[in-house]
């Protein structure tokens, strides 16, 4: 494992006064969420109007979900963070150990499990530690599971059959000529 210098901002467990910058980031986050929600609603409406588009999207999401599941990280690769949210509640966040802070890892905002508000910005954070100790030099890390073979679609199979027929005709013509 490579060495990473983890950063802290504020001390989540101590008294914390929201700054002007915290208020600005929270307002910016809320505006971004509204714009993103509006775009998503417009896109979903277009998708509902076009069944072919809806099917392509479903397949794309399925492929992405399968890809994400194939990248399972080991517990010793996950850094835990204590974070204070804009609402004042303190939660735990996780990120890959290579990130120096949870905001860099994409955890700019979170959902608070206590007040059930979504999109609350992180105003303070500190590293807690890895989820598990890294294995020693003699302990073997299990190899990643093999990737499942992707089944070809009907169109891909039809294209392959057509290509093989052309190749067969070419070889027969060459053999007879």
PDB file of C-alpha atoms in Angstrom:
ATOM      1  CA  UNK A   1       0.000   0.000   0.000  1.00  0.00           C
ATOM      2  CA  UNK A   2       1.270   3.440  -0.813  1.00  0.00           C
ATOM      3  CA  UNK A   3       1.615   6.070   1.866  1.00  0.00           C
ATOM      4  CA  UNK A   4      -1.010   8.827   1.898  1.00  0.00           C
ATOM      5  CA  UNK A   5      -0.952  11.927   4.064  1.00  0.00           C
ATOM      6  CA  UNK A   6      -4.522  12.340   5.298  1.00  0.00           C
ATOM      7  CA  UNK A   7      -5.903  15.824   5.869  1.00  0.00           C
ATOM      8  CA  UNK A   8      -8.260  17.160   8.527  1.00  0.00           C
ATOM      9  CA  UNK A   9     -10.429  20.251   8.523  1.00  0.00           C
ATOM     10  CA  UNK A  10     -11.752  21.351  11.877  1.00  0.00           C
ATOM     11  CA  UNK A  11     -12.441  18.838  14.614  1.00  0.00           C
ATOM     12  CA  UNK A  12     -15.863  17.264  14.108  1.00  0.00           C
ATOM     13  CA  UNK A  13     -16.340  16.272  17.745  1.00  0.00           C
ATOM     14  CA  UNK A  14     -15.607  19.753  19.137  1.00  0.00           C
ATOM     15  CA  UNK A  15     -17.897  22.778  19.099  1.00  0.00           C
ATOM     16  CA  UNK A  16     -18.126  24.111  15.559  1.00  0.00           C
ATOM     17  CA  UNK A  17     -19.379  27.473  14.323  1.00  0.00           C
ATOM     18  CA  UNK A  18     -20.461  27.526  10.690  1.00  0.00           C
ATOM     19  CA  UNK A  19     -18.438  29.972   8.610  1.00  0.00           C
ATOM     20  CA  UNK A  20     -19.511  32.225   5.757  1.00  0.00           C
ATOM     21  CA  UNK A  21     -17.772  29.773   3.417  1.00  0.00           C
ATOM     22  CA  UNK A  22     -19.795  26.855   4.867  1.00  0.00           C
ATOM     23  CA  UNK A  23     -23.065  28.724   4.215  1.00  0.00           C
ATOM     24  CA  UNK A  24     -21.928  29.580   0.685  1.00  0.00           C
ATOM     25  CA  UNK A  25     -20.958  25.953  -0.128  1.00  0.00           C
ATOM     26  CA  UNK A  26     -24.281  24.655   1.240  1.00  0.00           C
ATOM     27  CA  UNK A  27     -26.262  27.177  -0.826  1.00  0.00           C
ATOM     28  CA  UNK A  28     -24.224  26.304  -3.920  1.00  0.00           C
ATOM     29  CA  UNK A  29     -24.802  22.586  -3.284  1.00  0.00           C
ATOM     30  CA  UNK A  30     -28.568  23.112  -2.980  1.00  0.00           C
ATOM     31  CA  UNK A  31     -28.687  25.120  -6.225  1.00  0.00           C
ATOM     32  CA  UNK A  32     -26.667  22.416  -8.016  1.00  0.00           C
ATOM     33  CA  UNK A  33     -29.039  19.723  -6.706  1.00  0.00           C
ATOM     34  CA  UNK A  34     -32.081  21.655  -7.971  1.00  0.00           C
ATOM     35  CA  UNK A  35     -30.535  22.088 -11.428  1.00  0.00           C
ATOM     36  CA  UNK A  36     -29.493  18.445 -11.575  1.00  0.00           C
ATOM     37  CA  UNK A  37     -32.967  17.308 -10.452  1.00  0.00           C
ATOM     38  CA  UNK A  38     -34.579  19.494 -13.151  1.00  0.00           C
ATOM     39  CA  UNK A  39     -32.296  18.017 -15.833  1.00  0.00           C
ATOM     40  CA  UNK A  40     -32.970  14.482 -14.597  1.00  0.00           C
ATOM     41  CA  UNK A  41     -36.740  15.062 -14.663  1.00  0.00           C
ATOM     42  CA  UNK A  42     -36.556  16.391 -18.246  1.00  0.00           C
ATOM     43  CA  UNK A  43     -34.407  13.462 -19.313  1.00  0.00           C
ATOM     44  CA  UNK A  44     -36.740  10.955 -17.624  1.00  0.00           C
ATOM     45  CA  UNK A  45     -39.720  12.495 -19.441  1.00  0.00           C
ATOM     46  CA  UNK A  46     -37.931  12.054 -22.800  1.00  0.00           C
ATOM     47  CA  UNK A  47     -37.083   8.487 -21.826  1.00  0.00           C
ATOM     48  CA  UNK A  48     -40.705   7.651 -20.908  1.00  0.00           C
ATOM     49  CA  UNK A  49     -41.781   8.948 -24.331  1.00  0.00           C
ATOM     50  CA  UNK A  50     -39.286   6.712 -26.169  1.00  0.00           C
ATOM     51  CA  UNK A  51     -39.384   2.998 -25.199  1.00  0.00           C
ATOM     52  CA  UNK A  52     -36.220   2.239 -27.217  1.00  0.00           C
ATOM     53  CA  UNK A  53     -34.334   4.917 -25.300  1.00  0.00           C
ATOM     54  CA  UNK A  54     -35.687   3.526 -22.022  1.00  0.00           C
ATOM     55  CA  UNK A  55     -34.423   0.032 -22.909  1.00  0.00           C
ATOM     56  CA  UNK A  56     -30.961   1.353 -23.892  1.00  0.00           C
ATOM     57  CA  UNK A  57     -30.770   3.242 -20.613  1.00  0.00           C
ATOM     58  CA  UNK A  58     -31.821   0.184 -18.609  1.00  0.00           C
ATOM     59  CA  UNK A  59     -29.111  -1.892 -20.302  1.00  0.00           C
ATOM     60  CA  UNK A  60     -26.499   0.823 -19.730  1.00  0.00           C
ATOM     61  CA  UNK A  61     -27.385   1.055 -16.030  1.00  0.00           C
ATOM     62  CA  UNK A  62     -27.241  -2.731 -15.725  1.00  0.00           C
ATOM     63  CA  UNK A  63     -23.773  -2.812 -17.316  1.00  0.00           C
ATOM     64  CA  UNK A  64     -22.530  -0.038 -15.031  1.00  0.00           C
ATOM     65  CA  UNK A  65     -23.926  -1.806 -11.959  1.00  0.00           C
ATOM     66  CA  UNK A  66     -22.170  -5.037 -12.951  1.00  0.00           C
ATOM     67  CA  UNK A  67     -18.929  -3.154 -13.560  1.00  0.00           C
ATOM     68  CA  UNK A  68     -19.097  -1.414 -10.183  1.00  0.00           C
ATOM     69  CA  UNK A  69     -19.735  -4.713  -8.414  1.00  0.00           C
ATOM     70  CA  UNK A  70     -16.652  -6.198 -10.055  1.00  0.00           C
ATOM     71  CA  UNK A  71     -14.435  -3.595  -8.374  1.00  0.00           C
ATOM     72  CA  UNK A  72     -14.902  -4.866  -4.826  1.00  0.00           C
ATOM     73  CA  UNK A  73     -12.325  -3.281  -2.537  1.00  0.00           C
ATOM     74  CA  UNK A  74     -10.729  -5.083   0.371  1.00  0.00           C
ATOM     75  CA  UNK A  75     -11.416  -3.746   3.887  1.00  0.00           C
ATOM     76  CA  UNK A  76      -7.787  -2.652   4.270  1.00  0.00           C
ATOM     77  CA  UNK A  77      -8.251  -0.361   1.228  1.00  0.00           C
ATOM     78  CA  UNK A  78     -11.119   1.631   2.786  1.00  0.00           C
ATOM     79  CA  UNK A  79     -10.381   4.706   4.942  1.00  0.00           C
ATOM     80  CA  UNK A  80     -12.995   5.754   7.477  1.00  0.00           C
ATOM     81  CA  UNK A  81     -13.660   9.422   8.205  1.00  0.00           C
ATOM     82  CA  UNK A  82     -15.548  11.232  10.956  1.00  0.00           C
ATOM     83  CA  UNK A  83     -17.391  14.124   9.344  1.00  0.00           C
ATOM     84  CA  UNK A  84     -19.553  16.973  10.629  1.00  0.00           C
ATOM     85  CA  UNK A  85     -22.365  17.886   8.283  1.00  0.00           C
ATOM     86  CA  UNK A  86     -23.836  21.344   7.712  1.00  0.00           C
ATOM     87  CA  UNK A  87     -26.788  20.407   9.961  1.00  0.00           C
ATOM     88  CA  UNK A  88     -24.343  19.834  12.848  1.00  0.00           C
ATOM     89  CA  UNK A  89     -24.703  16.063  13.075  1.00  0.00           C
ATOM     90  CA  UNK A  90     -21.635  13.837  12.991  1.00  0.00           C
ATOM     91  CA  UNK A  91     -21.504  10.721  10.828  1.00  0.00           C
ATOM     92  CA  UNK A  92     -18.918   8.329   9.465  1.00  0.00           C
ATOM     93  CA  UNK A  93     -17.953   8.355   5.785  1.00  0.00           C
ATOM     94  CA  UNK A  94     -15.762   5.969   3.824  1.00  0.00           C
ATOM     95  CA  UNK A  95     -13.510   6.371   0.800  1.00  0.00           C
ATOM     96  CA  UNK A  96     -10.697   4.524  -0.937  1.00  0.00           C
ATOM     97  CA  UNK A  97      -7.491   4.916   1.058  1.00  0.00           C
ATOM     98  CA  UNK A  98      -5.728   6.757  -1.799  1.00  0.00           C
ATOM     99  CA  UNK A  99      -7.807   9.911  -1.218  1.00  0.00           C
ATOM    100  CA  UNK A 100      -6.374  12.385   1.276  1.00  0.00           C
ATOM    101  CA  UNK A 101      -9.821  13.546   2.422  1.00  0.00           C
ATOM    102  CA  UNK A 102     -13.493  12.569   1.934  1.00  0.00           C
ATOM    103  CA  UNK A 103     -14.321  15.652  -0.157  1.00  0.00           C
ATOM    104  CA  UNK A 104     -11.645  14.731  -2.737  1.00  0.00           C
ATOM    105  CA  UNK A 105     -13.202  11.263  -2.887  1.00  0.00           C
ATOM    106  CA  UNK A 106     -16.510  12.746  -4.023  1.00  0.00           C
ATOM    107  CA  UNK A 107     -18.240  12.942  -0.655  1.00  0.00           C
ATOM    108  CA  UNK A 108     -18.852  16.691  -1.030  1.00  0.00           C
ATOM    109  CA  UNK A 109     -22.320  16.293   0.461  1.00  0.00           C
ATOM    110  CA  UNK A 110     -24.127  13.526   2.319  1.00  0.00           C
ATOM    111  CA  UNK A 111     -27.528  12.499   3.616  1.00  0.00           C
ATOM    112  CA  UNK A 112     -27.920  12.911   7.360  1.00  0.00           C
ATOM    113  CA  UNK A 113     -29.427   9.796   8.981  1.00  0.00           C
ATOM    114  CA  UNK A 114     -30.534  11.796  12.042  1.00  0.00           C
ATOM    115  CA  UNK A 115     -32.443  14.726  10.502  1.00  0.00           C
ATOM    116  CA  UNK A 116     -33.005  12.876   7.183  1.00  0.00           C
ATOM    117  CA  UNK A 117     -31.902  15.847   5.081  1.00  0.00           C
ATOM    118  CA  UNK A 118     -30.158  15.110   1.816  1.00  0.00           C
ATOM    119  CA  UNK A 119     -27.299  17.029   0.209  1.00  0.00           C
ATOM    120  CA  UNK A 120     -25.702  18.424   3.367  1.00  0.00           C
ATOM    121  CA  UNK A 121     -22.158  19.630   2.811  1.00  0.00           C
ATOM    122  CA  UNK A 122     -19.263  18.426   4.915  1.00  0.00           C
ATOM    123  CA  UNK A 123     -17.945  21.265   7.077  1.00  0.00           C
ATOM    124  CA  UNK A 124     -15.336  19.394   9.130  1.00  0.00           C
ATOM    125  CA  UNK A 125     -13.640  16.006   8.864  1.00  0.00           C
ATOM    126  CA  UNK A 126     -10.859  13.899  10.333  1.00  0.00           C
ATOM    127  CA  UNK A 127      -9.502  10.443   9.482  1.00  0.00           C
ATOM    128  CA  UNK A 128     -10.429   7.600  11.831  1.00  0.00           C
ATOM    129  CA  UNK A 129      -8.407   4.816  10.232  1.00  0.00           C
ATOM    130  CA  UNK A 130      -8.618   1.949   7.808  1.00  0.00           C
ATOM    131  CA  UNK A 131     -11.571  -0.432   8.053  1.00  0.00           C
ATOM    132  CA  UNK A 132      -9.059  -3.272   8.624  1.00  0.00           C
ATOM    133  CA  UNK A 133      -5.314  -3.674   8.996  1.00  0.00           C
ATOM    134  CA  UNK A 134      -3.407  -4.315   5.757  1.00  0.00           C
ATOM    135  CA  UNK A 135      -2.173  -7.882   5.351  1.00  0.00           C
ATOM    136  CA  UNK A 136       1.419  -8.569   6.301  1.00  0.00           C
ATOM    137  CA  UNK A 137       4.041  -9.251   3.636  1.00  0.00           C
ATOM    138  CA  UNK A 138       3.587 -13.031   3.907  1.00  0.00           C
ATOM    139  CA  UNK A 139      -0.206 -12.965   3.880  1.00  0.00           C
ATOM    140  CA  UNK A 140      -1.497 -13.484   0.390  1.00  0.00           C
ATOM    141  CA  UNK A 141      -4.172 -11.190  -0.958  1.00  0.00           C
ATOM    142  CA  UNK A 142      -6.760 -13.302  -2.780  1.00  0.00           C
ATOM    143  CA  UNK A 143      -6.841 -12.679  -6.533  1.00  0.00           C
ATOM    144  CA  UNK A 144      -9.854 -10.781  -7.857  1.00  0.00           C
ATOM    145  CA  UNK A 145     -12.703 -12.986  -9.075  1.00  0.00           C
ATOM    146  CA  UNK A 146     -12.671 -13.700 -12.809  1.00  0.00           C
ATOM    147  CA  UNK A 147     -14.787 -11.394 -14.919  1.00  0.00           C
ATOM    148  CA  UNK A 148     -17.963 -13.063 -16.184  1.00  0.00           C
ATOM    149  CA  UNK A 149     -18.043 -13.493 -19.942  1.00  0.00           C
ATOM    150  CA  UNK A 150     -20.439 -11.116 -21.674  1.00  0.00           C
ATOM    151  CA  UNK A 151     -23.010 -12.962 -23.741  1.00  0.00           C
ATOM    152  CA  UNK A 152     -23.168 -11.608 -27.293  1.00  0.00           C
ATOM    153  CA  UNK A 153     -26.401  -9.990 -28.418  1.00  0.00           C
ATOM    154  CA  UNK A 154     -28.532 -11.375 -31.251  1.00  0.00           C
ATOM    155  CA  UNK A 155     -27.294  -8.575 -33.538  1.00  0.00           C
ATOM    156  CA  UNK A 156     -23.642  -9.360 -32.734  1.00  0.00           C
ATOM    157  CA  UNK A 157     -24.210 -13.052 -33.454  1.00  0.00           C
ATOM    158  CA  UNK A 158     -25.975 -12.261 -36.746  1.00  0.00           C
ATOM    159  CA  UNK A 159     -23.091  -9.994 -37.805  1.00  0.00           C
ATOM    160  CA  UNK A 160     -20.595 -12.738 -36.925  1.00  0.00           C
ATOM    161  CA  UNK A 161     -22.546 -15.351 -38.953  1.00  0.00           C
ATOM    162  CA  UNK A 162     -22.644 -12.991 -41.943  1.00  0.00           C
ATOM    163  CA  UNK A 163     -18.889 -12.359 -41.704  1.00  0.00           C
ATOM    164  CA  UNK A 164     -18.177 -16.103 -41.471  1.00  0.00           C
ATOM    165  CA  UNK A 165     -20.385 -16.831 -44.516  1.00  0.00           C
ATOM    166  CA  UNK A 166     -18.493 -14.230 -46.557  1.00  0.00           C
ATOM    167  CA  UNK A 167     -15.176 -15.679 -45.432  1.00  0.00           C
ATOM    168  CA  UNK A 168     -16.386 -19.192 -46.342  1.00  0.00           C
ATOM    169  CA  UNK A 169     -17.441 -18.026 -49.819  1.00  0.00           C
ATOM    170  CA  UNK A 170     -14.110 -16.277 -50.332  1.00  0.00           C
ATOM    171  CA  UNK A 171     -12.153 -19.394 -49.346  1.00  0.00           C
ATOM    172  CA  UNK A 172     -14.280 -21.653 -51.589  1.00  0.00           C
ATOM    173  CA  UNK A 173     -13.812 -19.286 -54.519  1.00  0.00           C
ATOM    174  CA  UNK A 174     -10.058 -19.224 -53.886  1.00  0.00           C
ATOM    175  CA  UNK A 175      -9.930 -23.039 -53.639  1.00  0.00           C
ATOM    176  CA  UNK A 176     -11.932 -23.618 -56.844  1.00  0.00           C
ATOM    177  CA  UNK A 177     -10.274 -20.812 -58.827  1.00  0.00           C
TER     178      UNK A 177
END
